[in-house]
Amino acid sequence: MFRKTAMVAVTAGALALLLAGCGKTTLSTTKTTYKPNGLVAAVKGKSNVKTIHYQLDGGQTKTAAVHNHTFVIQVPTKTTRQTVKIKAGSDTTTVHVQGAKKLAGYQKMATTYNQALIASKLSKSDQKAAKKLQAEGAALKKQQATIQAKVKQAQAQIKAGGTAAVTGAKTLQAQQTAAAQLKTQAASLQTTQKQVAAAMATAKKQVKSQLLPTKTPRNGITNVLTTKDYKIRLNVQKGDVLGAAMIVPTKAFKNKTRQKNFGTAFALMTTTTGANAKTVMKQFQKETKDNNGSTTTIDPITSKGVRFTIGVSAADLYIFMTK
């Protein structure tokens, strides 16, 4: 009887321990430090709760769902190292996300992209006129700077007196003549300038829906531009772009017009990051042509320190640009 009672007691104790073990919260991560990948760093882990809570650098508490005991926290990258504190029940753990390099300043990126897109819609004659205007305008500015420097030097010589004053007076007279000629040259460019300005205004209207916003996006990941042919998604932190992505429907590659629209946007985005657009586009065409559709990733492309990572799904193609 005693033996039977003891067995029951042992069994009950073991069951209690088992139940206690089942009720214990578990929390773990796959790494202690995560590297940026695309626009984010994916912090992965396991837990037996339905929802975990986390904080980035001691900020606002956020939540992430747990599916099949697995969770993923998408952390937008910053230039600085980030601390991620994760909590599941009473258990906590801390991991870190490495900082990312700046890809470009947003305002510079948007200005370069928009100006180039508008210029691409000009006629060949207007493009030629715009290039000529730009070159001649730059030359006039250079001449103006030279004249101003010589005038300043001449004025100093005149103030000094003596033989230097005589030389200064001659120089000043010569520069006054040069300035008058420069003014005449500038006036002759006004007609071309008006022509180019009118053409640019017309072209801008044509691509209005395809331009990047002039206002800097708030911190975080944002779809800054959405068209039927592609999306441009950026991770912006304090005015700097840390990563860019283009999401393109695979259907767009089956239509020549849509494919051309994407190609133009991709080439311009490549240029704004500082990469060589011609090199990247050539390699991109080769990689996508060689991909038979059985793989979901394509070999990365690197140009001038910019890394292009490409992923493929059934519906979309993803191009991530980072440094």
PDB file of C-alpha atoms in Angstrom, residues 22 142 236 274:
ATOM      1  CA  CYS A  22       5.075  23.568 -20.296  1.00  0.00           C
ATOM      2  CA  LYS A 142      33.885  81.389 -64.932  1.00  0.00           C
ATOM      3  CA  VAL A 236      15.389  57.772 -44.884  1.00  0.00           C
ATOM      4  CA  GLY A 274      26.733  57.209 -57.478  1.00  0.00           C
TER       5      GLY A 274
END
